[in-house]
Amino acid sequence: MKQDMIVILDLGSVGNSQLARDIRALGVYSEIHPHDISAAEIKALPNVKGIILNGGPNRTVDGKLVCVSEEIFDLPVPVASMNVPDAPCPEISPEGLREFVFSKCGCAANWNMENFISDQVEALRARIGGRKVLLALSGGVDSSVVAALLVKAIGDALVCVHVNHGLLRKGESEQVVRVFKDELNANLVYVDAVDRFLDKLAGVSDPEKKRKIIGAEFIRVFEDEARKLNDIEFLAQGTIYPDIVESGTKTAKIVKSHHNVGGLPDDLKFELVEPLKFLFKDEVRACGKALGLPDEMVFRQPFPGPGLGVRCLGAITRDRLEAVRESDAILREEFAAAGLAGSVWQYFTIVPDFKSVGVRDNARSFEWPVIIRAVNTVDAMTASVARIEWPLMEKITARIISEVKGVNRVCFDLTPKPTGTIEWE
């Protein structure tokens, strides 16, 4: 069953994601597309029932006011605008959204995870056939849901590859192997690439360059594994909608490149399979639940593709990387013991590339600070700082200072998103 769709055309709004979520909350599927999409391209999209032009403060690009093609208004579907005063179509307010979607466009409220899964399974089978797909399985929410969806669609044609790039959390690689290979009997290949990644990243301090190096090296590792496996034509990724939005649009500047969006090499030898690329994070979790994945997997804390590489700020060194890993393990252990593991959306530690003066064993010390980040969010597009009880913070601080080598100071990040992103790099 194909879901009805409302297309949002981005004319410089900063609220495209929220508008898409508002429409999906009504039970109708919605996608964001650039302002210069052609009428023919919109016709090629499945089940388009209406179009909304969404204007805003970024409408002027390189000194010019962006507009849509006049042919858009000749399409046989209703067109409306928000914050686009010069558009030759009716203006609607957020309060009028329901009436536009259902009364004007005649949409059916058929956007749900069961229908999404059914459509994706059908599309994946039609596209892939009996050919093989290689999946980067980190063990995180996104790749786990992709794995479950692909197993449902193509079964044994899926080959999962877990790459230990040395940037994972403490015990995480071992857990991935135990859960997916030993317990779920997945077709899993384990690759130890720690030295390979850390050698490539040596001396690289710019966060965008780090992300691109990590993304490109992932592809090279997969190419190496594909050559061993024979006949691999597709690469599956856990790309989700915020990855695409934050990596930049034609009217919005890049927030940060995601390794699976901005870091892919031009000579990619695979066709990409990204079945979750139009889902927000909470929708990915709902998809996982509908696929029957256990809660401990579906509600696992998000972890960036570049891993601890973007939490070891600046040029990565093995000793600082270990400080990030050990301090993060302490934070996660104490949050779990305090019952916060399921109530705080994301929490982690960061170690910057500078030191501060302190006192240890009655002598001057010159060691790193550890920064704690703990936030709550729904879709990762905005986030608020979690309020942590002071006695717990004191306990975590005491443990980090005494147990993590090279650390003499602990700080807590109080910045919401915006202005800060969830990650520091």
GROMACS .gro file of C-alpha atoms in nm:
model
  425
    1MET     CA    1   0.000   0.000   0.000
    2LYS     CA    2   0.152   0.329  -0.107
    3GLN     CA    3   0.106   0.616   0.135
    4ASP     CA    4  -0.032   0.949   0.017
    5MET     CA    5   0.233   1.221   0.018
    6ILE     CA    6   0.250   1.595   0.076
    7VAL     CA    7   0.563   1.751  -0.078
    8ILE     CA    8   0.730   2.042   0.104
    9LEU     CA    9   0.939   2.266  -0.120
   10ASP     CA   10   1.214   2.446   0.071
   11LEU     CA   11   1.215   2.819   0.000
   12GLY     CA   12   1.446   2.908   0.283
   13SER     CA   13   1.249   2.796   0.587
   14VAL     CA   14   1.424   2.687   0.906
   15GLY     CA   15   1.115   2.486   0.999
   16ASN     CA   16   1.095   2.233   0.716
   17SER     CA   17   1.161   1.936   0.946
   18GLN     CA   18   0.896   2.046   1.193
   19LEU     CA   19   0.642   2.096   0.916
   20ALA     CA   20   0.714   1.748   0.780
   21ARG     CA   21   0.674   1.604   1.129
   22ASP     CA   22   0.346   1.793   1.181
   23ILE     CA   23   0.206   1.645   0.860
   24ARG     CA   24   0.325   1.294   0.952
   25ALA     CA   25   0.164   1.339   1.294
   26LEU     CA   26  -0.166   1.372   1.106
   27GLY     CA   27  -0.104   1.027   0.958
   28VAL     CA   28   0.009   1.153   0.618
   29TYR     CA   29   0.355   1.102   0.472
   30SER     CA   30   0.560   1.411   0.383
   31GLU     CA   31   0.898   1.476   0.220
   32ILE     CA   32   1.115   1.788   0.191
   33HIS     CA   33   1.254   1.873  -0.152
   34PRO     CA   34   1.459   2.166  -0.288
   35HIS     CA   35   1.290   2.470  -0.438
   36ASP     CA   36   1.430   2.400  -0.787
   37ILE     CA   37   1.282   2.052  -0.824
   38SER     CA   38   1.107   2.023  -1.160
   39ALA     CA   39   0.741   1.950  -1.216
   40ALA     CA   40   0.843   1.628  -1.394
   41GLU     CA   41   1.042   1.517  -1.089
   42ILE     CA   42   0.742   1.579  -0.863
   43LYS     CA   43   0.522   1.380  -1.103
   44ALA     CA   44   0.766   1.090  -1.067
   45LEU     CA   45   0.721   1.083  -0.689
   46PRO     CA   46   0.466   0.828  -0.565
   47ASN     CA   47   0.115   0.936  -0.463
   48VAL     CA   48   0.172   1.312  -0.435
   49LYS     CA   49  -0.156   1.468  -0.320
   50GLY     CA   50  -0.044   1.824  -0.248
   51ILE     CA   51   0.246   2.069  -0.235
   52ILE     CA   52   0.342   2.328   0.027
   53LEU     CA   53   0.594   2.604  -0.049
   54ASN     CA   54   0.770   2.678   0.279
   55GLY     CA   55   0.942   3.017   0.293
   56GLY     CA   56   1.166   3.171   0.553
   57PRO     CA   57   1.477   3.373   0.639
   58ASN     CA   58   1.709   3.177   0.408
   59ARG     CA   59   1.514   3.250   0.092
   60THR     CA   60   1.782   3.482  -0.046
   61VAL     CA   61   2.077   3.282  -0.181
   62ASP     CA   62   2.376   3.459  -0.340
   63GLY     CA   63   2.175   3.780  -0.349
   64LYS     CA   64   1.880   3.625  -0.533
   65LEU     CA   65   1.533   3.538  -0.411
   66VAL     CA   66   1.473   3.165  -0.471
   67CYS     CA   67   1.146   3.065  -0.637
   68VAL     CA   68   0.984   2.750  -0.770
   69SER     CA   69   0.922   2.669  -1.135
   70GLU     CA   70   0.596   2.810  -1.269
   71GLU     CA   71   0.515   2.460  -1.397
   72ILE     CA   72   0.466   2.353  -1.035
   73PHE     CA   73   0.138   2.547  -1.028
   74ASP     CA   74   0.011   2.356  -1.334
   75LEU     CA   75   0.036   2.018  -1.161
   76PRO     CA   76  -0.301   1.851  -1.093
   77VAL     CA   77  -0.266   1.877  -0.715
   78PRO     CA   78  -0.340   2.160  -0.470
   79VAL     CA   79  -0.051   2.399  -0.399
   80ALA     CA   80  -0.034   2.623  -0.093
   81SER     CA   81   0.233   2.835   0.071
   82MET     CA   82   0.360   2.924   0.415
   83ASN     CA   83   0.550   3.253   0.456
   84VAL     CA   84   0.578   3.305   0.078
   85PRO     CA   85   0.380   3.628   0.021
   86ASP     CA   86   0.451   3.651  -0.353
   87ALA     CA   87   0.341   3.295  -0.435
   88PRO     CA   88   0.045   3.261  -0.678
   89CYS     CA   89  -0.135   3.018  -0.449
   90PRO     CA   90  -0.331   3.028  -0.122
   91GLU     CA   91  -0.141   3.102   0.200
   92ILE     CA   92  -0.209   2.862   0.487
   93SER     CA   93  -0.128   2.887   0.856
   94PRO     CA   94  -0.021   2.603   1.086
   95GLU     CA   95  -0.378   2.598   1.213
   96GLY     CA   96  -0.505   2.540   0.858
   97LEU     CA   97  -0.271   2.252   0.789
   98ARG     CA   98  -0.521   1.977   0.871
   99GLU     CA   99  -0.787   2.125   0.643
  100PHE     CA  100  -0.539   2.159   0.356
  101VAL     CA  101  -0.408   1.804   0.392
  102PHE     CA  102  -0.744   1.630   0.423
  103SER     CA  103  -1.010   1.860   0.271
  104LYS     CA  104  -0.812   2.024  -0.011
  105CYS     CA  105  -0.574   1.740  -0.096
  106GLY     CA  106  -0.799   1.446  -0.007
  107CYS     CA  107  -0.522   1.257   0.171
  108ALA     CA  108  -0.589   0.936   0.360
  109ALA     CA  109  -0.432   0.899   0.704
  110ASN     CA  110  -0.234   0.589   0.601
  111TRP     CA  111   0.116   0.685   0.716
  112ASN     CA  112   0.218   0.429   0.978
  113MET     CA  113   0.509   0.194   1.035
  114GLU     CA  114   0.327  -0.118   0.919
  115ASN     CA  115   0.257   0.042   0.580
  116PHE     CA  116   0.608   0.190   0.564
  117ILE     CA  117   0.764  -0.152   0.626
  118SER     CA  118   0.537  -0.318   0.372
  119ASP     CA  119   0.626  -0.061   0.106
  120GLN     CA  120   0.998  -0.079   0.182
  121VAL     CA  121   1.006  -0.459   0.173
  122GLU     CA  122   0.830  -0.456  -0.164
  123ALA     CA  123   1.064  -0.186  -0.300
  124LEU     CA  124   1.379  -0.357  -0.169
  125ARG     CA  125   1.283  -0.692  -0.320
  126ALA     CA  126   1.206  -0.532  -0.654
  127ARG     CA  127   1.533  -0.339  -0.662
  128ILE     CA  128   1.772  -0.598  -0.521
  129GLY     CA  129   1.625  -0.922  -0.647
  130GLY     CA  130   1.855  -1.210  -0.557
  131ARG     CA  131   2.172  -1.003  -0.544
  132LYS     CA  132   2.380  -0.946  -0.230
  133VAL     CA  133   2.385  -0.644   0.000
  134LEU     CA  134   2.666  -0.542   0.232
  135LEU     CA  135   2.561  -0.363   0.552
  136ALA     CA  136   2.778  -0.170   0.793
  137LEU     CA  137   2.650  -0.298   1.126
  138SER     CA  138   2.767  -0.081   1.413
  139GLY     CA  139   2.509  -0.223   1.653
  140GLY     CA  140   2.348   0.119   1.689
  141VAL     CA  141   1.977   0.184   1.643
  142ASP     CA  142   1.990   0.290   1.278
  143SER     CA  143   2.204   0.007   1.142
  144SER     CA  144   2.017  -0.250   1.355
  145VAL     CA  145   1.680  -0.139   1.216
  146VAL     CA  146   1.820  -0.144   0.861
  147ALA     CA  147   1.949  -0.495   0.925
  148ALA     CA  148   1.609  -0.614   1.050
  149LEU     CA  149   1.432  -0.455   0.754
  150LEU     CA  150   1.674  -0.610   0.503
  151VAL     CA  151   1.654  -0.952   0.667
  152LYS     CA  152   1.274  -0.933   0.629
  153ALA     CA  153   1.310  -0.829   0.265
  154ILE     CA  154   1.603  -1.036   0.132
  155GLY     CA  155   1.705  -1.280   0.405
  156ASP     CA  156   2.041  -1.451   0.347
  157ALA     CA  157   2.135  -1.212   0.067
  158LEU     CA  158   2.235  -0.967   0.343
  159VAL     CA  159   2.595  -0.974   0.464
  160CYS     CA  160   2.659  -0.768   0.779
  161VAL     CA  161   3.008  -0.628   0.835
  162HIS     CA  162   3.111  -0.494   1.173
  163VAL     CA  163   3.420  -0.275   1.158
  164ASN     CA  164   3.611  -0.209   1.477
  165HIS     CA  165   3.775   0.122   1.387
  166GLY     CA  166   3.908   0.186   1.735
  167LEU     CA  167   3.653   0.463   1.789
  168LEU     CA  168   3.385   0.255   1.962
  169ARG     CA  169   3.276   0.273   2.325
  170LYS     CA  170   3.418   0.038   2.585
  171GLY     CA  171   3.307  -0.322   2.524
  172GLU     CA  172   3.089  -0.224   2.230
  173SER     CA  173   3.255  -0.428   1.959
  174GLU     CA  174   3.243  -0.740   2.175
  175GLN     CA  175   2.875  -0.678   2.241
  176VAL     CA  176   2.794  -0.645   1.871
  177VAL     CA  177   2.957  -0.979   1.794
  178ARG     CA  178   2.785  -1.150   2.088
  179VAL     CA  179   2.436  -1.019   2.009
  180PHE     CA  180   2.427  -1.038   1.630
  181LYS     CA  181   2.646  -1.338   1.558
  182ASP     CA  182   2.604  -1.557   1.864
  183GLU     CA  183   2.245  -1.476   1.964
  184LEU     CA  184   2.073  -1.365   1.641
  185ASN     CA  185   2.274  -1.586   1.404
  186ALA     CA  186   2.329  -1.302   1.160
  187ASN     CA  187   2.565  -1.344   0.865
  188LEU     CA  188   2.831  -1.128   1.033
  189VAL     CA  189   3.187  -1.051   0.930
  190TYR     CA  190   3.413  -0.890   1.197
  191VAL     CA  191   3.693  -0.662   1.078
  192ASP     CA  192   3.969  -0.533   1.309
  193ALA     CA  193   4.071  -0.204   1.146
  194VAL     CA  194   4.187  -0.009   1.454
  195ASP     CA  195   4.538   0.068   1.331
  196ARG     CA  196   4.419   0.138   0.979
  197PHE     CA  197   4.179   0.413   1.091
  198LEU     CA  198   4.397   0.569   1.360
  199ASP     CA  199   4.694   0.588   1.122
  200LYS     CA  200   4.478   0.771   0.865
  201LEU     CA  201   4.354   1.015   1.132
  202ALA     CA  202   4.695   1.089   1.282
  203GLY     CA  203   4.752   1.465   1.303
  204VAL     CA  204   4.409   1.557   1.157
  205SER     CA  205   4.236   1.816   1.376
  206ASP     CA  206   3.964   1.962   1.153
  207PRO     CA  207   3.633   1.788   1.242
  208GLU     CA  208   3.500   1.794   0.886
  209LYS     CA  209   3.819   1.633   0.757
  210LYS     CA  210   3.800   1.369   1.030
  211ARG     CA  211   3.442   1.283   0.934
  212LYS     CA  212   3.529   1.260   0.566
  213ILE     CA  213   3.836   1.045   0.633
  214ILE     CA  214   3.633   0.810   0.851
  215GLY     CA  215   3.352   0.790   0.594
  216ALA     CA  216   3.587   0.730   0.303
  217GLU     CA  217   3.790   0.470   0.493
  218PHE     CA  218   3.471   0.285   0.584
  219ILE     CA  219   3.393   0.253   0.215
  220ARG     CA  220   3.744   0.124   0.142
  221VAL     CA  221   3.710  -0.138   0.416
  222PHE     CA  222   3.378  -0.249   0.270
  223GLU     CA  223   3.530  -0.268  -0.077
  224ASP     CA  224   3.805  -0.492   0.061
  225GLU     CA  225   3.547  -0.718   0.226
  226ALA     CA  226   3.326  -0.719  -0.084
  227ARG     CA  227   3.617  -0.845  -0.294
  228LYS     CA  228   3.653  -1.135  -0.054
  229LEU     CA  229   3.281  -1.211  -0.058
  230ASN     CA  230   3.225  -1.186  -0.437
  231ASP     CA  231   2.923  -1.047  -0.622
  232ILE     CA  232   2.840  -0.767  -0.375
  233GLU     CA  233   2.657  -0.493  -0.565
  234PHE     CA  234   2.486  -0.292  -0.292
  235LEU     CA  235   2.596  -0.106   0.021
  236ALA     CA  236   2.329  -0.052   0.286
  237GLN     CA  237   2.354   0.238   0.531
  238GLY     CA  238   2.160   0.363   0.831
  239THR     CA  239   2.124   0.716   0.693
  240ILE     CA  240   1.827   0.898   0.848
  241TYR     CA  241   1.660   1.231   0.769
  242PRO     CA  242   1.849   1.453   1.019
  243ASP     CA  243   2.177   1.328   0.862
  244ILE     CA  244   2.064   1.463   0.525
  245VAL     CA  245   1.915   1.788   0.657
  246GLU     CA  246   2.221   1.875   0.869
  247SER     CA  247   2.458   1.799   0.582
  248GLY     CA  248   2.321   2.101   0.396
  249THR     CA  249   2.047   2.195   0.148
  250LYS     CA  250   2.032   2.450  -0.131
  251THR     CA  251   1.897   2.718   0.104
  252ALA     CA  252   2.056   2.606   0.432
  253LYS     CA  253   2.424   2.588   0.511
  254ILE     CA  254   2.591   2.274   0.643
  255VAL     CA  255   2.556   2.219   1.017
  256LYS     CA  256   2.800   1.929   0.994
  257SER     CA  257   2.875   1.667   0.734
  258HIS     CA  258   2.763   1.320   0.834
  259HIS     CA  259   3.009   1.046   0.741
  260ASN     CA  260   2.742   0.860   0.545
  261VAL     CA  261   2.634   1.172   0.353
  262GLY     CA  262   2.930   1.404   0.305
  263GLY     CA  263   3.212   1.154   0.336
  264LEU     CA  264   3.134   0.916   0.052
  265PRO     CA  265   3.397   0.902  -0.224
  266ASP     CA  266   3.309   0.995  -0.583
  267ASP     CA  267   3.425   0.656  -0.712
  268LEU     CA  268   3.189   0.454  -0.493
  269LYS     CA  269   3.168   0.103  -0.638
  270PHE     CA  270   2.833   0.013  -0.481
  271GLU     CA  271   2.475   0.116  -0.529
  272LEU     CA  272   2.354   0.266  -0.201
  273VAL     CA  273   2.058   0.119  -0.016
  274GLU     CA  274   1.923   0.362   0.245
  275PRO     CA  275   1.572   0.252   0.344
  276LEU     CA  276   1.550   0.482   0.648
  277LYS     CA  277   1.675   0.802   0.485
  278PHE     CA  278   1.337   0.978   0.512
  279LEU     CA  279   1.270   0.882   0.876
  280PHE     CA  280   1.333   1.094   1.182
  281LYS     CA  281   1.497   0.928   1.483
  282ASP     CA  282   1.178   0.857   1.675
  283GLU     CA  283   1.027   0.707   1.359
  284VAL     CA  284   1.331   0.480   1.321
  285ARG     CA  285   1.270   0.351   1.673
  286ALA     CA  286   0.901   0.297   1.595
  287CYS     CA  287   1.006   0.104   1.284
  288GLY     CA  288   1.235  -0.115   1.493
  289LYS     CA  289   0.954  -0.191   1.738
  290ALA     CA  290   0.720  -0.280   1.451
  291LEU     CA  291   0.989  -0.514   1.314
  292GLY     CA  292   1.003  -0.693   1.649
  293LEU     CA  293   1.345  -0.578   1.768
  294PRO     CA  294   1.395  -0.585   2.148
  295ASP     CA  295   1.363  -0.263   2.345
  296GLU     CA  296   1.726  -0.268   2.456
  297MET     CA  297   1.824  -0.245   2.090
  298VAL     CA  298   1.553  -0.007   1.968
  299PHE     CA  299   1.601   0.244   2.249
  300ARG     CA  300   1.977   0.221   2.259
  301GLN     CA  301   2.147   0.555   2.298
  302PRO     CA  302   2.242   0.719   1.964
  303PHE     CA  303   2.608   0.700   1.868
  304PRO     CA  304   2.764   0.899   1.582
  305GLY     CA  305   2.903   0.716   1.281
  306PRO     CA  306   3.253   0.857   1.341
  307GLY     CA  307   3.225   0.730   1.698
  308LEU     CA  308   3.460   0.864   1.961
  309GLY     CA  309   3.653   1.030   1.679
  310VAL     CA  310   3.428   1.336   1.717
  311ARG     CA  311   3.443   1.323   2.097
  312CYS     CA  312   3.824   1.321   2.110
  313LEU     CA  313   3.840   1.683   1.998
  314GLY     CA  314   4.114   1.797   1.763
  315ALA     CA  315   4.383   1.559   1.642
  316ILE     CA  316   4.315   1.212   1.782
  317THR     CA  317   4.578   1.054   2.006
  318ARG     CA  318   4.550   0.706   2.151
  319ASP     CA  319   4.591   0.822   2.511
  320ARG     CA  320   4.318   1.088   2.485
  321LEU     CA  321   4.097   0.844   2.297
  322GLU     CA  322   4.134   0.603   2.587
  323ALA     CA  323   4.043   0.883   2.830
  324VAL     CA  324   3.722   0.944   2.634
  325ARG     CA  325   3.642   0.572   2.630
  326GLU     CA  326   3.703   0.518   3.003
  327SER     CA  327   3.523   0.834   3.119
  328ASP     CA  328   3.227   0.753   2.894
  329ALA     CA  329   3.206   0.404   3.045
  330ILE     CA  330   3.196   0.551   3.395
  331LEU     CA  331   2.924   0.798   3.297
  332ARG     CA  332   2.710   0.525   3.139
  333GLU     CA  333   2.759   0.293   3.437
  334GLU     CA  334   2.656   0.560   3.689
  335PHE     CA  335   2.358   0.679   3.482
  336ALA     CA  336   2.237   0.321   3.457
  337ALA     CA  337   2.275   0.268   3.831
  338ALA     CA  338   2.078   0.588   3.895
  339GLY     CA  339   1.794   0.482   3.663
  340LEU     CA  340   1.869   0.747   3.401
  341ALA     CA  341   1.966   0.516   3.114
  342GLY     CA  342   1.614   0.521   2.969
  343SER     CA  343   1.510   0.872   3.066
  344VAL     CA  344   1.801   1.079   2.929
  345TRP     CA  345   1.809   1.065   2.550
  346GLN     CA  346   2.185   1.093   2.501
  347TYR     CA  347   2.482   1.132   2.732
  348PHE     CA  348   2.854   1.103   2.674
  349THR     CA  349   3.193   1.253   2.754
  350ILE     CA  350   3.431   1.464   2.549
  351VAL     CA  351   3.803   1.523   2.594
  352PRO     CA  352   3.939   1.837   2.425
  353ASP     CA  353   4.289   1.882   2.292
  354PHE     CA  354   4.416   2.106   2.571
  355LYS     CA  355   4.522   2.070   2.932
  356SER     CA  356   4.465   2.267   3.250
  357VAL     CA  357   4.661   2.312   3.569
  358GLY     CA  358   4.549   2.111   3.868
  359VAL     CA  359   4.675   1.949   4.188
  360ARG     CA  360   4.731   1.577   4.232
  361ASP     CA  361   4.914   1.408   4.522
  362ASN     CA  362   5.012   1.751   4.662
  363ALA     CA  363   5.189   1.840   4.338
  364ARG     CA  364   5.110   2.044   4.026
  365SER     CA  365   4.939   1.846   3.751
  366PHE     CA  366   4.882   1.945   3.390
  367GLU     CA  367   4.611   1.720   3.252
  368TRP     CA  368   4.299   1.711   3.034
  369PRO     CA  369   3.945   1.809   3.129
  370VAL     CA  370   3.652   1.579   3.065
  371ILE     CA  371   3.329   1.745   2.949
  372ILE     CA  372   2.997   1.572   3.020
  373ARG     CA  373   2.710   1.620   2.773
  374ALA     CA  374   2.356   1.502   2.860
  375VAL     CA  375   2.056   1.606   2.650
  376ASN     CA  376   1.692   1.523   2.579
  377THR     CA  377   1.527   1.550   2.237
  378VAL     CA  378   1.258   1.398   2.017
  379ASP     CA  379   1.403   1.421   1.667
  380ALA     CA  380   1.765   1.537   1.722
  381MET     CA  381   1.690   1.865   1.545
  382THR     CA  382   1.659   2.050   1.877
  383ALA     CA  383   1.771   1.941   2.224
  384SER     CA  384   1.748   2.053   2.587
  385VAL     CA  385   2.001   1.990   2.862
  386ALA     CA  386   1.910   1.713   3.105
  387ARG     CA  387   1.898   1.819   3.471
  388ILE     CA  388   2.115   1.584   3.671
  389GLU     CA  389   2.106   1.565   4.050
  390TRP     CA  390   2.412   1.718   4.212
  391PRO     CA  391   2.514   1.418   4.429
  392LEU     CA  392   2.526   1.200   4.116
  393MET     CA  393   2.741   1.456   3.934
  394GLU     CA  394   2.978   1.467   4.231
  395LYS     CA  395   3.006   1.087   4.231
  396ILE     CA  396   3.075   1.074   3.855
  397THR     CA  397   3.333   1.352   3.886
  398ALA     CA  398   3.514   1.175   4.169
  399ARG     CA  399   3.529   0.849   3.974
  400ILE     CA  400   3.653   1.008   3.651
  401ILE     CA  401   3.924   1.206   3.828
  402SER     CA  402   4.046   0.904   4.024
  403GLU     CA  403   4.003   0.630   3.760
  404VAL     CA  404   4.081   0.791   3.424
  405LYS     CA  405   4.448   0.843   3.351
  406GLY     CA  406   4.552   1.194   3.251
  407VAL     CA  407   4.235   1.376   3.367
  408ASN     CA  408   4.222   1.634   3.647
  409ARG     CA  409   3.901   1.828   3.578
  410VAL     CA  410   3.535   1.753   3.495
  411CYS     CA  411   3.294   2.004   3.333
  412PHE     CA  412   2.923   1.990   3.243
  413ASP     CA  413   2.791   2.134   2.915
  414LEU     CA  414   2.479   2.346   2.977
  415THR     CA  415   2.418   2.446   2.614
  416PRO     CA  416   2.090   2.352   2.436
  417LYS     CA  417   2.056   2.288   2.062
  418PRO     CA  418   2.055   2.546   1.915
  419THR     CA  419   2.298   2.714   1.968
  420GLY     CA  420   2.514   2.410   2.031
  421THR     CA  421   2.481   2.088   1.836
  422ILE     CA  422   2.443   1.765   2.033
  423GLU     CA  423   2.795   1.656   1.944
  424TRP     CA  424   3.086   1.898   1.975
  425GLU     CA  425   3.235   1.818   1.634
   0.00000   0.00000   0.00000
